[in-house]
mmCIF file of C-alpha atoms and ligand atoms in Angstrom:
data_model
loop_
_atom_site.group_PDB
_atom_site.id
_atom_site.type_symbol
_atom_site.label_atom_id
_atom_site.label_comp_id
_atom_site.label_asym_id
_atom_site.label_seq_id
_atom_site.Cartn_x
_atom_site.Cartn_y
_atom_site.Cartn_z
ATOM 1 C CA MET Z 1 12.585 31.796 12.680
ATOM 2 C CA SER Z 2 12.710 29.177 15.030
ATOM 3 C CA PHE Z 3 15.363 27.481 16.666
ATOM 4 C CA PHE Z 4 15.802 23.895 18.410
ATOM 5 C CA ASP Z 5 16.439 23.846 21.969
ATOM 6 C CA LEU Z 6 19.100 21.608 21.332
ATOM 7 C CA ALA Z 7 23.092 21.917 20.478
ATOM 8 C CA CYS Z 8 23.761 20.257 17.148
ATOM 9 C CA ARG Z 9 24.323 16.305 17.402
ATOM 10 C CA SER Z 10 27.062 16.806 15.338
ATOM 11 C CA CYS Z 11 29.502 20.187 15.467
ATOM 12 C CA GLY Z 12 27.704 21.275 18.951
ATOM 13 C CA SER Z 13 26.466 24.832 17.253
ATOM 14 C CA ARG Z 14 23.003 26.088 19.016
ATOM 15 C CA ARG Z 15 21.902 27.574 15.496
ATOM 16 C CA VAL Z 16 19.898 24.481 14.687
ATOM 17 C CA GLU Z 17 16.786 26.345 12.693
ATOM 18 C CA LEU Z 18 13.510 24.226 12.372
ATOM 19 C CA PHE Z 19 11.759 23.790 8.561
ATOM 20 C CA LEU Z 20 9.458 21.062 8.632
ATOM 21 C CA ASP Z 21 7.012 20.034 11.775
ATOM 22 C CA LEU Z 22 5.448 16.620 10.913
ATOM 23 C CA GLY Z 23 3.379 17.078 14.412
ATOM 24 C CA GLU Z 24 3.446 14.935 17.353
ATOM 25 C CA GLN Z 25 3.894 11.282 15.998
ATOM 26 C CA PRO Z 26 4.464 7.874 17.852
ATOM 27 C CA HIS Z 27 7.373 5.794 17.293
ATOM 28 C CA CYS Z 28 6.712 4.618 14.045
ATOM 29 C CA ASN Z 29 8.178 0.861 14.360
ATOM 30 C CA ARG Z 30 6.520 0.224 17.722
ATOM 31 C CA LEU Z 31 3.624 -1.715 15.867
ATOM 32 C CA ILE Z 32 0.630 -2.209 18.341
ATOM 33 C CA PRO Z 33 -0.127 -5.827 19.270
ATOM 34 C CA PRO Z 34 -4.033 -6.437 19.147
ATOM 35 C CA GLU Z 35 -4.135 -6.774 23.325
ATOM 36 C CA LEU Z 36 -3.114 -3.054 23.550
ATOM 37 C CA ALA Z 37 -5.455 -1.420 20.741
ATOM 38 C CA ASP Z 38 -7.210 0.230 23.314
ATOM 39 C CA ARG Z 39 -4.686 1.833 24.807
ATOM 40 C CA GLN Z 40 -3.338 5.318 23.629
ATOM 41 C CA GLU Z 41 0.227 5.287 22.428
ATOM 42 C CA PRO Z 42 2.444 7.759 23.545
ATOM 43 C CA ALA Z 43 3.462 10.593 20.808
ATOM 44 C CA TYR Z 44 6.792 13.025 20.380
ATOM 45 C CA PRO Z 45 7.279 15.573 18.542
ATOM 46 C CA LEU Z 46 8.739 15.251 15.031
ATOM 47 C CA ARG Z 47 10.570 17.778 13.710
ATOM 48 C CA ALA Z 48 13.405 18.467 11.195
ATOM 49 C CA GLY Z 49 15.978 21.086 11.412
ATOM 50 C CA PHE Z 50 19.156 22.682 9.551
ATOM 51 C CA CYS Z 51 22.437 23.495 11.651
ATOM 52 C CA HIS Z 52 23.797 26.627 10.511
ATOM 53 C CA ASP Z 53 27.162 25.835 11.273
ATOM 54 C CA CYS Z 54 27.935 22.252 9.676
ATOM 55 C CA THR Z 55 24.664 21.969 7.693
ATOM 56 C CA LEU Z 56 23.432 18.726 9.289
ATOM 57 C CA VAL Z 57 19.716 18.127 9.205
ATOM 58 C CA GLN Z 58 18.577 16.445 12.257
ATOM 59 C CA ILE Z 59 15.506 15.547 14.145
ATOM 60 C CA ASP Z 60 15.418 17.389 17.577
ATOM 61 C CA TYR Z 61 13.036 14.722 19.749
ATOM 62 C CA THR Z 62 15.443 11.413 20.559
ATOM 63 C CA ILE Z 63 13.401 8.407 21.926
ATOM 64 C CA PRO Z 64 15.979 6.473 24.214
ATOM 65 C CA LYS Z 65 17.679 4.065 22.077
ATOM 66 C CA GLU Z 66 17.022 1.409 24.537
ATOM 67 C CA ASP Z 67 13.438 1.953 24.034
ATOM 68 C CA MET Z 68 13.554 1.826 20.262
ATOM 69 C CA PHE Z 69 15.883 -0.919 19.502
ATOM 70 C CA SER Z 70 14.591 -3.498 22.186
ATOM 71 C CA ASP Z 71 12.480 -5.559 19.673
ATOM 72 C CA TYR Z 72 12.658 -4.499 16.258
ATOM 73 C CA PRO Z 73 10.399 -5.712 13.363
ATOM 74 C CA TYR Z 74 12.013 -4.581 10.526
ATOM 75 C CA VAL Z 75 14.015 -7.786 9.289
ATOM 76 C CA SER Z 76 16.426 -7.075 6.221
ATOM 77 C CA GLY Z 77 16.219 -10.727 4.159
ATOM 78 C CA THR Z 78 12.453 -10.146 3.621
ATOM 79 C CA THR Z 79 12.465 -8.090 0.197
ATOM 80 C CA ARG Z 80 14.675 -9.405 -2.599
ATOM 81 C CA THR Z 81 16.059 -5.999 -4.071
ATOM 82 C CA LEU Z 82 17.918 -5.599 -0.671
ATOM 83 C CA THR Z 83 19.067 -9.492 -0.327
ATOM 84 C CA GLU Z 84 20.849 -8.762 -4.066
ATOM 85 C CA HIS Z 85 22.237 -5.409 -2.884
ATOM 86 C CA PHE Z 86 24.005 -6.546 0.051
ATOM 87 C CA GLN Z 87 25.470 -9.686 -2.015
ATOM 88 C CA ASP Z 88 26.844 -6.764 -4.482
ATOM 89 C CA THR Z 89 27.903 -4.553 -2.070
ATOM 90 C CA ALA Z 90 29.983 -7.513 -0.426
ATOM 91 C CA ARG Z 91 31.424 -8.716 -3.404
ATOM 92 C CA ARG Z 92 32.483 -4.861 -4.643
ATOM 93 C CA LEU Z 93 34.129 -4.231 -1.428
ATOM 94 C CA THR Z 94 36.008 -7.591 -0.823
ATOM 95 C CA ALA Z 95 37.813 -6.433 -4.636
ATOM 96 C CA ALA Z 96 37.789 -2.860 -4.364
ATOM 97 C CA TYR Z 97 40.070 -3.263 -1.175
ATOM 98 C CA GLY Z 98 41.900 -6.607 -1.760
ATOM 99 C CA LEU Z 99 40.479 -8.196 1.368
ATOM 100 C CA ALA Z 100 41.801 -11.745 1.781
ATOM 101 C CA GLU Z 101 40.683 -15.269 3.503
ATOM 102 C CA GLY Z 102 40.368 -14.403 7.475
ATOM 103 C CA ASP Z 103 40.187 -10.724 7.173
ATOM 104 C CA LEU Z 104 38.000 -9.424 9.800
ATOM 105 C CA VAL Z 105 34.562 -7.634 8.584
ATOM 106 C CA VAL Z 106 32.365 -5.833 10.931
ATOM 107 C CA ASP Z 107 28.900 -4.604 10.705
ATOM 108 C CA ILE Z 108 27.545 -2.180 12.630
ATOM 109 C CA GLY Z 109 23.923 -2.593 13.139
ATOM 110 C CA SER Z 110 24.032 -6.007 11.453
ATOM 111 C CA ASN Z 111 20.001 -6.780 11.715
ATOM 112 C CA ASP Z 112 19.304 -10.626 10.816
ATOM 113 C CA GLY Z 113 23.058 -10.936 9.417
ATOM 114 C CA THR Z 114 21.780 -10.921 5.491
ATOM 115 C CA ALA Z 115 24.928 -8.489 4.763
ATOM 116 C CA LEU Z 116 27.371 -10.235 6.573
ATOM 117 C CA LYS Z 117 26.331 -13.864 5.296
ATOM 118 C CA ALA Z 118 27.375 -12.155 1.808
ATOM 119 C CA TYR Z 119 30.813 -12.080 3.733
ATOM 120 C CA GLN Z 120 30.936 -15.105 5.184
ATOM 121 C CA GLY Z 121 30.177 -16.421 1.510
ATOM 122 C CA LEU Z 122 33.445 -14.899 0.481
ATOM 123 C CA GLY Z 123 35.823 -16.973 3.187
ATOM 124 C CA LEU Z 124 36.292 -13.650 5.458
ATOM 125 C CA ARG Z 125 35.596 -13.524 9.307
ATOM 126 C CA THR Z 126 32.427 -11.343 10.460
ATOM 127 C CA LEU Z 127 31.076 -10.085 13.530
ATOM 128 C CA GLY Z 128 27.664 -8.162 13.561
ATOM 129 C CA VAL Z 129 26.536 -6.131 16.220
ATOM 130 C CA GLU Z 130 22.950 -5.307 16.707
ATOM 131 C CA PRO Z 131 21.064 -4.030 19.364
ATOM 132 C CA ALA Z 132 17.799 -5.941 19.047
ATOM 133 C CA GLY Z 133 17.611 -9.043 20.515
ATOM 134 C CA ASN Z 134 14.951 -10.554 18.700
ATOM 135 C CA VAL Z 135 16.840 -10.106 15.206
ATOM 136 C CA ALA Z 136 20.078 -10.968 16.815
ATOM 137 C CA ALA Z 137 19.008 -14.127 17.855
ATOM 138 C CA LEU Z 138 17.829 -14.454 13.920
ATOM 139 C CA ALA Z 139 21.388 -13.794 12.774
ATOM 140 C CA LYS Z 140 23.057 -16.488 15.520
ATOM 141 C CA ALA Z 141 20.509 -19.082 14.273
ATOM 142 C CA ALA Z 142 21.384 -18.647 10.853
ATOM 143 C CA GLY Z 143 25.636 -18.921 12.144
ATOM 144 C CA VAL Z 144 26.418 -15.220 11.539
ATOM 145 C CA PRO Z 145 28.534 -14.267 14.768
ATOM 146 C CA THR Z 146 26.952 -11.338 16.532
ATOM 147 C CA LEU Z 147 27.127 -9.095 19.945
ATOM 148 C CA ASN Z 148 23.778 -8.164 20.943
ATOM 149 C CA THR Z 149 24.622 -4.544 22.171
ATOM 150 C CA PHE Z 150 25.201 -1.054 20.540
ATOM 151 C CA PHE Z 151 28.295 -0.393 18.705
ATOM 152 C CA ASN Z 152 30.265 2.542 20.533
ATOM 153 C CA ASP Z 153 33.725 3.104 21.476
ATOM 154 C CA PRO Z 154 33.745 0.585 24.442
ATOM 155 C CA THR Z 155 32.448 -2.249 22.297
ATOM 156 C CA ALA Z 156 35.176 -1.679 19.729
ATOM 157 C CA GLU Z 157 37.411 -2.042 22.714
ATOM 158 C CA THR Z 158 36.083 -4.976 23.015
ATOM 159 C CA ILE Z 159 36.024 -6.217 19.632
ATOM 160 C CA LEU Z 160 39.894 -5.144 19.136
ATOM 161 C CA GLU Z 161 40.611 -7.097 22.358
ATOM 162 C CA SER Z 162 38.649 -10.413 20.904
ATOM 163 C CA HIS Z 163 39.274 -10.331 17.339
ATOM 164 C CA GLY Z 164 41.837 -7.737 16.534
ATOM 165 C CA ALA Z 165 41.541 -4.969 13.798
ATOM 166 C CA ALA Z 166 38.853 -4.572 11.365
ATOM 167 C CA ARG Z 167 39.970 -4.185 7.279
ATOM 168 C CA LEU Z 168 36.231 -3.563 6.697
ATOM 169 C CA ILE Z 169 33.588 -1.926 8.990
ATOM 170 C CA THR Z 170 30.310 -1.333 7.098
ATOM 171 C CA ALA Z 171 27.363 0.685 8.762
ATOM 172 C CA ALA Z 172 24.257 0.165 6.078
ATOM 173 C CA GLY Z 173 21.007 2.375 7.097
ATOM 174 C CA VAL Z 174 21.898 2.748 10.794
ATOM 175 C CA PHE Z 175 24.222 5.543 10.968
ATOM 176 C CA PHE Z 176 21.026 7.946 11.341
ATOM 177 C CA HIS Z 177 19.868 6.181 14.110
ATOM 178 C CA LEU Z 178 23.292 6.169 16.501
ATOM 179 C CA GLU Z 179 22.613 8.400 19.337
ATOM 180 C CA GLU Z 180 26.100 8.333 20.629
ATOM 181 C CA LEU Z 181 27.493 9.684 17.274
ATOM 182 C CA HIS Z 182 30.761 10.844 18.402
ATOM 183 C CA SER Z 183 31.141 7.949 20.549
ATOM 184 C CA VAL Z 184 30.422 5.478 17.409
ATOM 185 C CA CYS Z 185 33.267 7.265 14.896
ATOM 186 C CA GLU Z 186 35.675 7.161 17.872
ATOM 187 C CA GLY Z 187 35.311 3.206 18.020
ATOM 188 C CA VAL Z 188 35.715 3.097 14.112
ATOM 189 C CA ARG Z 189 38.880 5.028 14.389
ATOM 190 C CA ARG Z 190 39.940 2.720 17.427
ATOM 191 C CA LEU Z 191 38.845 -0.625 15.299
ATOM 192 C CA LEU Z 192 39.892 -0.095 11.725
ATOM 193 C CA ALA Z 193 43.212 -1.434 10.768
ATOM 194 C CA PRO Z 194 45.755 0.834 9.187
ATOM 195 C CA ASP Z 195 44.636 0.704 5.734
ATOM 196 C CA GLY Z 196 41.163 -0.499 6.709
ATOM 197 C CA VAL Z 197 37.786 0.968 5.191
ATOM 198 C CA PHE Z 198 34.710 2.232 6.718
ATOM 199 C CA CYS Z 199 31.949 2.038 4.614
ATOM 200 C CA VAL Z 200 29.082 3.887 5.630
ATOM 201 C CA GLN Z 201 25.536 3.808 3.830
ATOM 202 C CA ALA Z 202 22.774 6.292 4.849
ATOM 203 C CA ILE Z 203 19.435 7.835 3.183
ATOM 204 C CA TYR Z 204 20.884 10.822 1.045
ATOM 205 C CA LEU Z 205 19.605 13.914 1.990
ATOM 206 C CA GLY Z 206 20.070 15.079 -1.504
ATOM 207 C CA GLY Z 207 17.884 12.459 -2.301
ATOM 208 C CA MET Z 208 15.229 13.039 -0.025
ATOM 209 C CA ILE Z 209 15.260 16.783 -1.119
ATOM 210 C CA GLU Z 210 14.993 16.099 -4.841
ATOM 211 C CA ASN Z 211 12.288 13.354 -4.202
ATOM 212 C CA THR Z 212 10.031 15.250 -1.614
ATOM 213 C CA ALA Z 213 10.987 12.271 0.507
ATOM 214 C CA PHE Z 214 10.037 13.550 3.919
ATOM 215 C CA ASP Z 215 8.548 10.245 4.843
ATOM 216 C CA GLN Z 216 12.220 8.968 5.502
ATOM 217 C CA ILE Z 217 11.826 11.111 8.336
ATOM 218 C CA TYR Z 218 11.368 9.544 11.560
ATOM 219 C CA HIS Z 219 12.475 9.333 15.019
ATOM 220 C CA GLU Z 220 14.849 6.503 14.555
ATOM 221 C CA HIS Z 221 16.857 8.664 12.064
ATOM 222 C CA LEU Z 222 18.137 11.331 13.996
ATOM 223 C CA CYS Z 223 20.401 12.802 11.313
ATOM 224 C CA TYR Z 224 20.243 13.309 7.546
ATOM 225 C CA TYR Z 225 23.123 13.694 5.747
ATOM 226 C CA THR Z 226 24.937 15.065 3.050
ATOM 227 C CA LEU Z 227 28.653 14.675 1.917
ATOM 228 C CA ARG Z 228 29.430 17.726 3.581
ATOM 229 C CA SER Z 229 27.728 17.197 6.932
ATOM 230 C CA LEU Z 230 29.167 13.664 7.276
ATOM 231 C CA SER Z 231 32.538 14.481 6.743
ATOM 232 C CA ALA Z 232 32.218 17.502 9.018
ATOM 233 C CA LEU Z 233 31.102 14.597 11.506
ATOM 234 C CA LEU Z 234 33.918 12.434 10.678
ATOM 235 C CA GLU Z 235 36.991 14.789 10.653
ATOM 236 C CA PRO Z 236 37.354 15.794 14.130
ATOM 237 C CA HIS Z 237 37.635 11.769 14.518
ATOM 238 C CA GLY Z 238 40.613 11.416 12.348
ATOM 239 C CA LEU Z 239 38.504 9.968 9.394
ATOM 240 C CA GLU Z 240 38.299 11.161 5.960
ATOM 241 C CA VAL Z 241 36.345 10.475 3.127
ATOM 242 C CA PHE Z 242 38.131 9.592 0.224
ATOM 243 C CA ALA Z 243 35.234 8.274 -2.248
ATOM 244 C CA VAL Z 244 31.465 8.880 -2.592
ATOM 245 C CA ASP Z 245 29.377 6.976 -4.708
ATOM 246 C CA LEU Z 246 25.227 7.444 -5.000
ATOM 247 C CA LYS Z 247 23.208 4.351 -4.900
ATOM 248 C CA PRO Z 248 19.172 4.182 -6.111
ATOM 249 C CA ILE Z 249 18.409 1.863 -3.018
ATOM 250 C CA HIS Z 250 15.767 3.217 -0.518
ATOM 251 C CA GLY Z 251 15.081 5.906 -3.181
ATOM 252 C CA GLY Z 252 18.545 7.607 -2.863
ATOM 253 C CA THR Z 253 21.683 6.388 -0.641
ATOM 254 C CA LEU Z 254 24.950 7.885 -0.277
ATOM 255 C CA GLU Z 255 27.959 5.309 0.001
ATOM 256 C CA ALA Z 256 30.891 6.973 1.639
ATOM 257 C CA HIS Z 257 34.174 5.381 1.688
ATOM 258 C CA VAL Z 258 36.213 6.532 4.928
ATOM 259 C CA ALA Z 259 39.773 6.186 5.972
ATOM 260 C CA LEU Z 260 42.088 7.032 8.817
ATOM 261 C CA LYS Z 261 42.907 10.861 7.844
ATOM 262 C CA GLY Z 262 45.836 10.606 5.307
ATOM 263 C CA ALA Z 263 45.745 6.831 4.675
ATOM 264 C CA ARG Z 264 44.183 7.176 1.023
ATOM 265 C CA SER Z 265 44.166 10.080 -1.135
ATOM 266 C CA PRO Z 266 40.636 11.532 -2.056
ATOM 267 C CA ALA Z 267 38.907 10.283 -5.459
ATOM 268 C CA ASP Z 268 37.563 12.946 -7.933
ATOM 269 C CA SER Z 269 33.749 11.370 -6.973
ATOM 270 C CA VAL Z 270 34.424 13.449 -3.323
ATOM 271 C CA ALA Z 271 34.971 16.847 -5.077
ATOM 272 C CA ARG Z 272 32.555 16.339 -7.501
ATOM 273 C CA LEU Z 273 29.317 15.287 -5.293
ATOM 274 C CA ARG Z 274 30.591 18.607 -3.196
ATOM 275 C CA GLU Z 275 30.280 20.470 -5.901
ATOM 276 C CA ALA Z 276 26.879 19.317 -6.825
ATOM 277 C CA GLU Z 277 25.558 19.686 -3.168
ATOM 278 C CA ALA Z 278 26.667 23.088 -3.340
ATOM 279 C CA ALA Z 279 24.936 23.643 -6.550
ATOM 280 C CA ALA Z 280 21.778 22.066 -5.243
ATOM 281 C CA GLY Z 281 21.598 24.328 -2.618
ATOM 282 C CA LEU Z 282 22.047 21.841 0.158
ATOM 283 C CA ASP Z 283 23.966 24.176 2.179
ATOM 284 C CA ARG Z 284 21.016 26.961 2.788
ATOM 285 C CA LEU Z 285 17.956 26.910 4.448
ATOM 286 C CA ASP Z 286 15.812 27.977 2.016
ATOM 287 C CA THR Z 287 16.425 24.797 -0.015
ATOM 288 C CA TYR Z 288 15.048 22.997 2.832
ATOM 289 C CA GLN Z 289 12.238 25.868 3.408
ATOM 290 C CA ALA Z 290 11.110 25.055 -0.203
ATOM 291 C CA PHE Z 291 10.894 21.134 0.476
ATOM 292 C CA ALA Z 292 8.531 21.838 3.119
ATOM 293 C CA GLU Z 293 6.429 23.642 1.105
ATOM 294 C CA ARG Z 294 6.167 20.538 -1.296
ATOM 295 C CA VAL Z 295 5.721 18.317 1.411
ATOM 296 C CA TRP Z 296 2.050 20.059 2.387
ATOM 297 C CA ARG Z 297 1.222 20.268 -1.264
ATOM 298 C CA LEU Z 298 1.689 16.450 -1.355
ATOM 299 C CA ARG Z 299 -0.781 15.927 1.231
ATOM 300 C CA ASP Z 300 -3.380 18.095 -0.340
ATOM 301 C CA ASP Z 301 -2.694 15.857 -3.781
ATOM 302 C CA LEU Z 302 -2.678 12.347 -1.846
ATOM 303 C CA VAL Z 303 -5.892 13.341 0.366
ATOM 304 C CA ALA Z 304 -7.575 14.465 -2.738
ATOM 305 C CA ALA Z 305 -6.765 11.009 -4.831
ATOM 306 C CA LEU Z 306 -7.943 8.943 -1.846
ATOM 307 C CA GLU Z 307 -11.056 10.685 -1.486
ATOM 308 C CA ALA Z 308 -11.572 10.598 -5.142
ATOM 309 C CA GLN Z 309 -11.688 6.253 -4.485
ATOM 310 C CA HIS Z 310 -13.496 6.964 -1.460
ATOM 311 C CA ALA Z 311 -16.080 8.763 -3.155
ATOM 312 C CA ARG Z 312 -16.242 6.024 -6.292
ATOM 313 C CA GLY Z 313 -16.622 3.312 -3.519
ATOM 314 C CA ARG Z 314 -13.287 1.711 -4.279
ATOM 315 C CA THR Z 315 -11.437 0.099 -1.543
ATOM 316 C CA VAL Z 316 -7.969 1.406 -0.775
ATOM 317 C CA HIS Z 317 -5.384 -0.723 1.326
ATOM 318 C CA ALA Z 318 -1.528 0.301 2.066
ATOM 319 C CA TYR Z 319 0.524 -2.526 0.242
ATOM 320 C CA SER Z 320 3.271 -3.081 2.835
ATOM 321 C CA ALA Z 321 3.599 -1.282 6.394
ATOM 322 C CA PRO Z 322 7.388 0.356 6.426
ATOM 323 C CA ALA Z 323 8.153 2.611 8.990
ATOM 324 C CA LYS Z 324 8.091 5.249 6.880
ATOM 325 C CA GLY Z 325 4.720 4.410 6.087
ATOM 326 C CA ALA Z 326 3.763 5.925 9.832
ATOM 327 C CA THR Z 327 5.359 9.277 8.817
ATOM 328 C CA LEU Z 328 3.361 9.803 6.264
ATOM 329 C CA LEU Z 329 -0.365 8.531 7.067
ATOM 330 C CA ASN Z 330 0.222 10.207 10.764
ATOM 331 C CA ALA Z 331 1.791 13.591 9.114
ATOM 332 C CA PHE Z 332 -0.745 13.301 7.079
ATOM 333 C CA GLY Z 333 -3.923 12.802 8.859
ATOM 334 C CA LEU Z 334 -4.946 9.527 7.682
ATOM 335 C CA ASP Z 335 -6.764 6.552 9.331
ATOM 336 C CA THR Z 336 -9.370 3.690 8.390
ATOM 337 C CA ARG Z 337 -11.389 6.159 6.834
ATOM 338 C CA LEU Z 338 -9.501 5.766 3.937
ATOM 339 C CA ILE Z 339 -7.407 2.969 4.131
ATOM 340 C CA ALA Z 340 -8.664 0.098 5.346
ATOM 341 C CA CYS Z 341 -5.827 -1.978 6.155
ATOM 342 C CA ALA Z 342 -2.292 -2.601 5.269
ATOM 343 C CA VAL Z 343 -1.218 -6.542 3.750
ATOM 344 C CA GLU Z 344 2.513 -7.451 4.742
ATOM 345 C CA ARG Z 345 4.613 -10.686 4.030
ATOM 346 C CA ASN Z 346 6.411 -9.922 7.069
ATOM 347 C CA PRO Z 347 5.048 -12.284 9.916
ATOM 348 C CA LEU Z 348 6.058 -10.557 12.533
ATOM 349 C CA LYS Z 349 3.842 -7.748 11.549
ATOM 350 C CA PHE Z 350 0.712 -9.648 11.302
ATOM 351 C CA ASN Z 351 -2.185 -8.166 13.155
ATOM 352 C CA ARG Z 352 -0.814 -5.379 14.374
ATOM 353 C CA LEU Z 353 -1.737 -2.061 14.049
ATOM 354 C CA ILE Z 354 0.141 0.784 12.672
ATOM 355 C CA PRO Z 355 0.663 3.128 15.499
ATOM 356 C CA GLY Z 356 -1.151 6.763 15.065
ATOM 357 C CA ALA Z 357 -3.320 6.006 12.525
ATOM 358 C CA ARG Z 358 -4.547 2.501 13.672
ATOM 359 C CA ILE Z 359 -4.417 1.120 10.448
ATOM 360 C CA PRO Z 360 -4.331 -2.719 10.928
ATOM 361 C CA ILE Z 361 -1.579 -5.064 9.214
ATOM 362 C CA ARG Z 362 -2.835 -8.350 7.541
ATOM 363 C CA ASP Z 363 -1.327 -11.178 5.591
ATOM 364 C CA GLU Z 364 -1.188 -10.162 2.215
ATOM 365 C CA ALA Z 365 -1.973 -13.827 0.902
ATOM 366 C CA ALA Z 366 -4.909 -14.341 3.466
ATOM 367 C CA THR Z 367 -6.570 -11.113 2.447
ATOM 368 C CA PRO Z 368 -8.949 -10.270 -0.428
ATOM 369 C CA ARG Z 369 -7.705 -7.688 -3.191
ATOM 370 C CA PRO Z 370 -8.605 -4.213 -2.743
ATOM 371 C CA ASP Z 371 -9.476 -1.768 -5.564
ATOM 372 C CA ALA Z 372 -6.150 0.144 -4.917
ATOM 373 C CA TYR Z 373 -3.105 -0.166 -3.305
ATOM 374 C CA LEU Z 374 -1.414 2.854 -1.424
ATOM 375 C CA MET Z 375 2.386 2.528 -2.119
ATOM 376 C CA LEU Z 376 3.927 3.324 1.083
ATOM 377 C CA ALA Z 377 7.057 1.679 0.080
ATOM 378 C CA TRP Z 378 7.214 3.591 -3.120
ATOM 379 C CA ASN Z 379 11.171 2.952 -3.335
ATOM 380 C CA PHE Z 380 10.535 -0.643 -4.510
ATOM 381 C CA LEU Z 381 7.546 0.646 -6.902
ATOM 382 C CA ASP Z 382 9.353 -1.285 -9.963
ATOM 383 C CA GLU Z 383 9.700 -4.562 -8.161
ATOM 384 C CA PHE Z 384 6.176 -4.193 -7.361
ATOM 385 C CA LEU Z 385 4.622 -3.347 -10.695
ATOM 386 C CA VAL Z 386 6.608 -6.526 -12.350
ATOM 387 C CA LYS Z 387 5.157 -8.739 -9.418
ATOM 388 C CA GLU Z 388 1.411 -6.972 -9.297
ATOM 389 C CA ARG Z 389 0.982 -6.832 -13.070
ATOM 390 C CA GLY Z 390 -1.942 -9.309 -13.157
ATOM 391 C CA PHE Z 391 -3.511 -6.939 -10.523
ATOM 392 C CA LEU Z 392 -3.376 -3.797 -12.358
ATOM 393 C CA GLU Z 393 -4.267 -5.568 -15.746
ATOM 394 C CA ALA Z 394 -7.508 -6.952 -13.463
ATOM 395 C CA GLY Z 395 -8.281 -3.036 -13.048
ATOM 396 C CA GLY Z 396 -6.844 -2.601 -10.066
ATOM 397 C CA GLU Z 397 -4.616 0.819 -9.079
ATOM 398 C CA PHE Z 398 -1.543 1.659 -7.486
ATOM 399 C CA ILE Z 399 -1.454 5.190 -5.381
ATOM 400 C CA VAL Z 400 1.685 6.408 -5.200
ATOM 401 C CA PRO Z 401 2.575 9.186 -2.779
ATOM 402 C CA VAL Z 402 6.277 10.085 -3.383
ATOM 403 C CA PRO Z 403 8.195 11.810 -5.116
ATOM 404 C CA GLN Z 404 4.120 13.101 -7.199
ATOM 405 C CA VAL Z 405 1.413 11.637 -6.132
ATOM 406 C CA ARG Z 406 0.363 9.275 -9.107
ATOM 407 C CA VAL Z 407 -2.417 6.773 -9.923
ATOM 408 C CA ILE Z 408 -0.985 3.803 -11.976
ATOM 409 C CA GLY Z 409 -3.463 1.363 -13.475
ATOM 410 C CA ALA Z 410 -2.994 -1.353 -16.180
ATOM 411 C CA GLN Z 411 -2.535 1.935 -19.269
ATOM 412 C CA ASP Z 412 0.555 2.882 -17.712
ATOM 413 C CA LEU Z 413 2.466 -0.777 -17.405
ATOM 414 C CA PRO Z 414 5.411 -1.053 -20.143
ATOM 415 C CA ARG Z 415 4.456 -3.330 -22.933
HETATM 416 ZN ZN1 LIG Q 501 26.298 21.506 13.155
#
């Protein structure tokens, strides 16, 4: 048994027990520009632990947030699935909570403004809060008002003074990044209108466990939530989850609808998910220990599949270079011996190296096709199967690492 030398980020307990050690890893989104290729990047422990008191799963090492988010290469507008998802979410929440023209919507971690654009189209006032200067600038250029800062309680106070209370606060895919969890929760309570709703979307720990999606663990993601652990975080701040939904995006996302305590009565979905989580053992350490054992089996299977390609003289490229790809490559000790390069459509990533693995990122359109692609962004597999049908029909293969290692060829395509 090994406990983190850290108090739980949510409840302060000292009983946070290590269950998965992914080794020393560099900051996965700090892609290396070619001029720094001969310099060794720093690496930090990447270890996941389980809090025996509030059940929160978290990593223990925090790269300072100013270091992590000052220049962020991820731009949300680049995949079609995500853009459609944002539009769908905006329409759904606007209708569900009767938002009217001129109501304020605040997005925490607003990235390039893609999510808020969808609300603007519905006549709402919007304000983004985005710490990365480069993507905040993209949002402003696209006409989405954006504060280039971190969301926390002082930021909420500033917004309240300048814009008034928010009918809707959203936080999609960022609630696990936040180092100042309690200040964020206080800020949400402060900024929310009395009948306002805070909609949190976070990678769902239950889905990660079910899919063995250990590659969602990286330094930016400090916390991994279940409904139970999220509720335990929010409740001391006078916030209450009143409805939940599980979405397929990112391979399993928890969408929690949160209101000021007592403002709305909880829907059946809350009790149902709580029961499902207990039945899945998400409140027990041994569930996470079994998950860790599956991760190492996955490594053996993936290395065997890549070695088999190599032995047949076939070239393998990584198909896109998502942040989670670096976790997988570095945890499994993969490099350019088995994967020649990664191809991307995001120009911000071209000609850089994936940290640690040192695999170069190339422009997909200008790179000759390999024999097989390693699908690091396995959560978008369905979209890629449609897009790359021709590649597979011509004899190409996809190597899918998660939830099980699979090699997909033309014979596996639906007719
Ligand atoms: Zn805890």
